[in-house]
mmCIF file of C-alpha atoms in Angstrom:
data_model
loop_
_atom_site.group_PDB
_atom_site.id
_atom_site.type_symbol
_atom_site.label_atom_id
_atom_site.label_comp_id
_atom_site.label_asym_id
_atom_site.label_seq_id
_atom_site.Cartn_x
_atom_site.Cartn_y
_atom_site.Cartn_z
ATOM 1 C CA MET A 54 -67.250 -275.175 71.344
ATOM 2 C CA ALA A 55 -67.441 -271.906 69.477
ATOM 3 C CA ASP A 56 -70.761 -270.782 68.135
ATOM 4 C CA GLY A 57 -69.376 -269.781 64.777
ATOM 5 C CA VAL A 58 -70.733 -266.301 65.076
ATOM 6 C CA SER A 59 -68.592 -264.392 67.547
ATOM 7 C CA GLY A 60 -66.343 -267.157 68.839
ATOM 8 C CA ASP A 61 -67.802 -267.144 72.269
ATOM 9 C CA THR A 62 -69.872 -269.831 73.976
ATOM 10 C CA VAL A 63 -73.610 -269.873 73.425
ATOM 11 C CA ARG A 64 -75.542 -269.367 76.681
ATOM 12 C CA ALA A 65 -79.039 -270.629 77.304
ATOM 13 C CA VAL A 66 -81.852 -270.674 79.894
ATOM 14 C CA ILE A 67 -84.267 -273.630 79.985
ATOM 15 C CA ALA A 68 -87.749 -272.949 81.268
ATOM 16 C CA ASP A 69 -90.087 -275.914 81.700
ATOM 17 C CA ASP A 70 -92.220 -277.139 84.550
ATOM 18 C CA GLN A 71 -90.998 -280.740 84.074
ATOM 19 C CA ALA A 72 -87.687 -281.303 85.794
ATOM 20 C CA LEU A 73 -86.848 -284.275 83.465
ATOM 21 C CA VAL A 74 -87.243 -282.067 80.399
ATOM 22 C CA ARG A 75 -84.971 -279.372 81.889
ATOM 23 C CA THR A 76 -82.412 -281.971 82.907
ATOM 24 C CA GLY A 77 -82.476 -283.780 79.563
ATOM 25 C CA PHE A 78 -82.228 -280.701 77.481
ATOM 26 C CA GLY A 79 -79.530 -279.342 79.704
ATOM 27 C CA MET A 80 -77.401 -282.443 79.240
ATOM 28 C CA ILE A 81 -77.859 -282.319 75.495
ATOM 29 C CA LEU A 82 -76.807 -278.677 75.265
ATOM 30 C CA ALA A 83 -73.899 -279.002 77.629
ATOM 31 C CA ALA A 84 -72.537 -282.007 75.673
ATOM 32 C CA ASP A 85 -72.331 -279.731 72.621
ATOM 33 C CA GLY A 86 -70.576 -276.867 74.476
ATOM 34 C CA ILE A 87 -73.678 -274.756 75.055
ATOM 35 C CA GLU A 88 -73.680 -273.267 78.561
ATOM 36 C CA VAL A 89 -76.938 -273.514 80.512
ATOM 37 C CA THR A 90 -76.864 -270.461 82.701
ATOM 38 C CA ALA A 91 -80.116 -271.231 84.599
ATOM 39 C CA GLU A 92 -83.214 -273.397 84.730
ATOM 40 C CA ALA A 93 -86.755 -272.251 85.579
ATOM 41 C CA ALA A 94 -89.951 -274.138 86.480
ATOM 42 C CA ASP A 95 -92.417 -271.340 85.585
ATOM 43 C CA GLY A 96 -92.690 -268.105 83.689
ATOM 44 C CA ALA A 97 -91.823 -265.809 86.646
ATOM 45 C CA GLU A 98 -88.691 -267.821 87.395
ATOM 46 C CA ALA A 99 -87.814 -267.693 83.624
ATOM 47 C CA VAL A 100 -88.024 -263.891 83.497
ATOM 48 C CA ALA A 101 -85.940 -263.535 86.626
ATOM 49 C CA ALA A 102 -83.347 -266.022 85.376
ATOM 50 C CA VAL A 103 -83.020 -264.292 82.031
ATOM 51 C CA LEU A 104 -82.672 -260.840 83.506
ATOM 52 C CA ARG A 105 -80.109 -262.207 85.938
ATOM 53 C CA THR A 106 -77.900 -264.200 83.527
ATOM 54 C CA ARG A 107 -78.639 -262.456 80.130
ATOM 55 C CA PRO A 108 -78.406 -265.643 77.968
ATOM 56 C CA ASP A 109 -78.358 -265.722 74.171
ATOM 57 C CA VAL A 110 -81.275 -268.153 73.837
ATOM 58 C CA VAL A 111 -84.208 -269.149 76.023
ATOM 59 C CA LEU A 112 -85.994 -272.505 75.588
ATOM 60 C CA MET A 113 -89.470 -271.609 76.814
ATOM 61 C CA ASP A 114 -92.296 -274.034 77.593
ATOM 62 C CA ILE A 115 -95.747 -272.566 76.943
ATOM 63 C CA ARG A 116 -97.856 -274.273 79.570
ATOM 64 C CA MET A 117 -96.407 -273.647 82.978
ATOM 65 C CA PRO A 118 -98.050 -272.831 86.358
ATOM 66 C CA GLY A 119 -98.510 -269.172 87.259
ATOM 67 C CA MET A 120 -97.103 -267.052 84.492
ATOM 68 C CA ASP A 121 -97.169 -269.005 81.243
ATOM 69 C CA GLY A 122 -94.494 -268.981 78.499
ATOM 70 C CA ILE A 123 -96.285 -266.423 76.341
ATOM 71 C CA GLU A 124 -96.364 -263.731 79.042
ATOM 72 C CA ALA A 125 -92.814 -264.638 80.097
ATOM 73 C CA THR A 126 -91.647 -264.257 76.487
ATOM 74 C CA ARG A 127 -93.393 -260.921 76.174
ATOM 75 C CA ARG A 128 -91.767 -259.557 79.376
ATOM 76 C CA ILE A 129 -88.325 -260.877 78.554
ATOM 77 C CA LEU A 130 -88.256 -259.300 75.093
ATOM 78 C CA ALA A 131 -89.730 -256.075 76.422
ATOM 79 C CA GLU A 132 -86.748 -255.810 78.730
ATOM 80 C CA ASP A 133 -84.295 -256.795 75.962
ATOM 81 C CA ALA A 134 -83.603 -253.289 74.656
ATOM 82 C CA GLY A 135 -80.693 -254.467 72.550
ATOM 83 C CA GLY A 136 -82.694 -257.173 70.813
ATOM 84 C CA GLU A 137 -80.066 -259.786 71.559
ATOM 85 C CA ILE A 138 -82.077 -262.479 73.335
ATOM 86 C CA ARG A 139 -83.857 -265.153 71.308
ATOM 87 C CA VAL A 140 -86.725 -267.230 72.552
ATOM 88 C CA ILE A 141 -87.556 -270.698 71.232
ATOM 89 C CA ILE A 142 -90.943 -271.980 72.261
ATOM 90 C CA LEU A 143 -91.270 -275.623 73.382
ATOM 91 C CA THR A 144 -94.536 -277.357 72.744
ATOM 92 C CA THR A 145 -96.005 -280.858 72.717
ATOM 93 C CA TYR A 146 -98.165 -280.228 69.729
ATOM 94 C CA ASP A 147 -97.022 -278.746 66.409
ATOM 95 C CA LEU A 148 -100.313 -276.898 66.072
ATOM 96 C CA ASP A 149 -100.832 -275.793 69.638
ATOM 97 C CA HIS A 150 -102.853 -272.585 69.317
ATOM 98 C CA TYR A 151 -100.698 -270.939 71.980
ATOM 99 C CA VAL A 152 -97.702 -271.113 69.676
ATOM 100 C CA TYR A 153 -99.070 -268.477 67.331
ATOM 101 C CA ALA A 154 -99.611 -266.080 70.250
ATOM 102 C CA ALA A 155 -96.019 -266.753 71.299
ATOM 103 C CA LEU A 156 -94.714 -265.900 67.858
ATOM 104 C CA THR A 157 -96.590 -262.656 67.817
ATOM 105 C CA ALA A 158 -95.108 -261.927 71.257
ATOM 106 C CA GLY A 159 -91.658 -262.059 69.587
ATOM 107 C CA ALA A 160 -90.481 -265.657 69.852
ATOM 108 C CA SER A 161 -88.021 -266.709 67.176
ATOM 109 C CA GLY A 162 -89.580 -270.111 66.488
ATOM 110 C CA PHE A 163 -90.772 -273.262 68.141
ATOM 111 C CA LEU A 164 -89.758 -276.862 68.663
ATOM 112 C CA LEU A 165 -91.640 -279.972 69.596
ATOM 113 C CA LYS A 166 -90.513 -281.486 72.870
ATOM 114 C CA ASP A 167 -89.702 -284.803 71.156
ATOM 115 C CA VAL A 168 -87.046 -282.986 69.073
ATOM 116 C CA THR A 169 -83.881 -284.968 68.403
ATOM 117 C CA PRO A 170 -80.664 -283.924 70.202
ATOM 118 C CA GLU A 171 -79.117 -282.889 66.942
ATOM 119 C CA HIS A 172 -82.026 -280.734 65.972
ATOM 120 C CA LEU A 173 -82.211 -279.142 69.457
ATOM 121 C CA VAL A 174 -78.544 -278.074 69.275
ATOM 122 C CA ALA A 175 -78.869 -276.893 65.716
ATOM 123 C CA ALA A 176 -81.972 -274.838 66.573
ATOM 124 C CA VAL A 177 -80.249 -273.079 69.496
ATOM 125 C CA ARG A 178 -77.246 -272.245 67.348
ATOM 126 C CA LEU A 179 -79.432 -271.120 64.412
ATOM 127 C CA VAL A 180 -81.383 -268.548 66.401
ATOM 128 C CA ARG A 181 -78.173 -267.452 68.182
ATOM 129 C CA SER A 182 -76.738 -266.633 64.748
ATOM 130 C CA GLY A 183 -79.608 -264.150 64.224
ATOM 131 C CA ASP A 184 -81.749 -266.387 62.023
ATOM 132 C CA ALA A 185 -85.240 -267.662 62.951
ATOM 133 C CA LEU A 186 -86.358 -271.212 63.445
ATOM 134 C CA LEU A 187 -88.784 -271.762 60.554
ATOM 135 C CA ALA A 188 -89.786 -275.278 59.725
ATOM 136 C CA PRO A 189 -91.608 -274.517 56.410
ATOM 137 C CA ALA A 190 -94.301 -277.218 56.529
ATOM 138 C CA ILE A 191 -95.139 -276.713 60.164
ATOM 139 C CA THR A 192 -95.017 -272.930 59.933
ATOM 140 C CA ARG A 193 -97.322 -272.792 56.939
ATOM 141 C CA ARG A 194 -99.866 -275.062 58.662
ATOM 142 C CA LEU A 195 -99.617 -272.946 61.814
ATOM 143 C CA ILE A 196 -100.124 -269.677 59.990
ATOM 144 C CA GLU A 197 -102.915 -271.100 57.801
ATOM 145 C CA ARG A 198 -104.869 -272.155 60.899
ATOM 146 C CA PHE A 199 -104.273 -269.127 63.102
ATOM 147 C CA ALA A 200 -103.232 -266.139 61.007
ATOM 148 C CA HIS A 201 -106.688 -264.568 61.051
ATOM 149 C CA ARG A 202 -107.821 -265.557 64.570
ATOM 150 C CA GLU A 203 -108.964 -262.582 66.617
ATOM 151 C CA GLU A 204 -107.442 -264.059 69.791
ATOM 152 C CA ALA A 205 -103.875 -263.247 68.732
ATOM 153 C CA PRO A 206 -103.698 -260.324 66.321
ATOM 154 C CA LEU A 207 -100.375 -258.811 65.433
ATOM 155 C CA PRO A 208 -100.030 -255.561 67.330
ATOM 156 C CA ALA A 209 -100.560 -252.569 65.053
ATOM 157 C CA SER A 210 -97.474 -250.451 64.444
ATOM 158 C CA PRO A 211 -96.986 -247.309 62.362
ATOM 159 C CA HIS A 212 -93.524 -248.658 61.513
ATOM 160 C CA ARG A 213 -94.983 -251.729 59.740
ATOM 161 C CA ASP A 214 -96.114 -249.899 56.623
ATOM 162 C CA LEU A 215 -95.379 -252.182 53.667
ATOM 163 C CA SER A 216 -95.248 -249.208 51.334
ATOM 164 C CA GLU A 217 -91.776 -248.574 52.629
ATOM 165 C CA LEU A 218 -90.599 -251.740 50.865
ATOM 166 C CA THR A 219 -89.362 -251.804 47.267
ATOM 167 C CA PRO A 220 -91.064 -254.138 44.760
ATOM 168 C CA ARG A 221 -88.170 -256.565 45.040
ATOM 169 C CA GLU A 222 -88.349 -256.491 48.880
ATOM 170 C CA LEU A 223 -92.101 -257.231 48.704
ATOM 171 C CA GLU A 224 -91.349 -260.151 46.430
ATOM 172 C CA VAL A 225 -88.785 -261.479 48.856
ATOM 173 C CA LEU A 226 -91.155 -261.042 51.816
ATOM 174 C CA ARG A 227 -93.908 -262.961 49.968
ATOM 175 C CA LEU A 228 -91.579 -265.892 49.341
ATOM 176 C CA LEU A 229 -89.982 -265.708 52.743
ATOM 177 C CA ALA A 230 -93.475 -266.047 54.292
ATOM 178 C CA THR A 231 -93.793 -269.516 52.720
ATOM 179 C CA GLY A 232 -90.806 -270.629 54.786
ATOM 180 C CA LEU A 233 -88.110 -270.512 52.160
ATOM 181 C CA SER A 234 -84.503 -270.344 53.368
ATOM 182 C CA ASN A 235 -82.065 -267.759 52.013
ATOM 183 C CA ALA A 236 -80.547 -270.384 49.708
ATOM 184 C CA GLU A 237 -83.997 -271.331 48.351
ATOM 185 C CA LEU A 238 -84.850 -267.643 47.878
ATOM 186 C CA ALA A 239 -81.587 -267.144 45.990
ATOM 187 C CA GLU A 240 -82.415 -269.981 43.678
ATOM 188 C CA ARG A 241 -86.022 -268.906 43.102
ATOM 189 C CA LEU A 242 -85.101 -265.233 42.381
ATOM 190 C CA PHE A 243 -81.806 -265.904 40.553
ATOM 191 C CA LEU A 244 -79.901 -263.854 43.071
ATOM 192 C CA SER A 245 -76.766 -264.517 45.093
ATOM 193 C CA PRO A 246 -77.265 -265.644 48.726
ATOM 194 C CA THR A 247 -75.478 -262.474 49.853
ATOM 195 C CA THR A 248 -77.935 -260.299 47.935
ATOM 196 C CA VAL A 249 -80.903 -262.188 49.413
ATOM 197 C CA LYS A 250 -79.456 -261.783 52.920
ATOM 198 C CA THR A 251 -79.178 -258.027 52.283
ATOM 199 C CA HIS A 252 -82.803 -257.842 51.103
ATOM 200 C CA VAL A 253 -84.022 -259.776 54.115
ATOM 201 C CA GLY A 254 -81.991 -257.570 56.470
ATOM 202 C CA ARG A 255 -83.471 -254.413 54.912
ATOM 203 C CA ILE A 256 -86.976 -255.780 55.222
ATOM 204 C CA LEU A 257 -86.495 -256.471 58.946
ATOM 205 C CA SER A 258 -84.919 -253.065 59.477
ATOM 206 C CA LYS A 259 -87.563 -251.056 57.610
ATOM 207 C CA LEU A 260 -90.435 -252.850 59.315
ATOM 208 C CA GLU A 261 -88.700 -252.939 62.708
ATOM 209 C CA LEU A 262 -89.149 -256.645 63.012
ATOM 210 C CA ARG A 263 -87.066 -258.870 65.256
ATOM 211 C CA ASP A 264 -86.472 -261.728 62.830
ATOM 212 C CA ARG A 265 -87.944 -263.841 59.996
ATOM 213 C CA VAL A 266 -90.681 -265.280 62.166
ATOM 214 C CA GLN A 267 -92.181 -261.869 62.747
ATOM 215 C CA ALA A 268 -91.838 -261.130 59.046
ATOM 216 C CA VAL A 269 -93.880 -264.291 58.281
ATOM 217 C CA VAL A 270 -96.583 -263.340 60.742
ATOM 218 C CA LEU A 271 -96.736 -259.795 59.375
ATOM 219 C CA ALA A 272 -96.990 -261.015 55.796
ATOM 220 C CA TYR A 273 -100.113 -263.009 56.636
ATOM 221 C CA GLU A 274 -101.621 -260.441 59.005
ATOM 222 C CA SER A 275 -101.187 -257.637 56.489
ATOM 223 C CA GLY A 276 -102.815 -259.655 53.731
ATOM 224 C CA LEU A 277 -99.637 -259.586 51.622
ATOM 225 C CA ILE A 278 -99.999 -263.346 51.375
ATOM 226 C CA THR A 279 -102.996 -265.526 52.149
ATOM 227 C CA PRO A 280 -103.154 -269.251 53.003
ATOM 228 C CA GLY A 281 -103.295 -271.198 49.738
ATOM 229 C CA GLY A 282 -102.544 -267.993 47.753
ATOM 230 C CA PRO A 283 -100.212 -267.770 44.667
ATOM 231 C CA ALA A 284 -97.002 -267.397 46.666
ATOM 232 C CA GLU A 285 -97.735 -270.648 48.500
ATOM 233 C CA SER A 286 -99.163 -272.627 45.641
ATOM 234 C CA ALA A 287 -95.953 -271.878 43.664
ATOM 235 C CA ARG A 288 -93.982 -273.938 46.149
#
């Protein structure tokens, strides 16, 4: 099945220390035409598998023996010079404190392990298309709880100066940080979806961010938006 982006098959690596999870997810993806290029039982195996097979998407468990999913994500994305590999974090709890650390490491979103087959497939295809997996309600709760924890600060970067953004781009970033989709942003701002997509793309480019998840994290870490602040309460 084509992925709807480039016409080629989506390729994925599954990293989880539970064989049943790997097998189950692999069957679900394969049934929808997504090629599983490799499986891994720990972080070190995941890094090796990704570097060997260069998949589009990695389904990454957090808690694995040896190297955990956070460190594996960090190493994989550090080696991904072209910025083409996307990592989806798998977790048992929607507010697992490790998830926030994984997002700051560059993951494009997260899924609960009890995800439905339809949602799993949709998530893989979504991040493959260049978008980020942002479930608004869960993302807001996650950020509210962990945005200001010292354990997982967003790495400082001279390229993340918000002064580079125009007033409209700042407005888009504030609303994006609440989990709004492009369609919802367009409706809120009375803009066309194409214009919103252009604004989001420019924000990511100017701030040298990988995707919308990193934009959300940055918006909170920079103080542009605060939990329970005006941009959120307006939802």
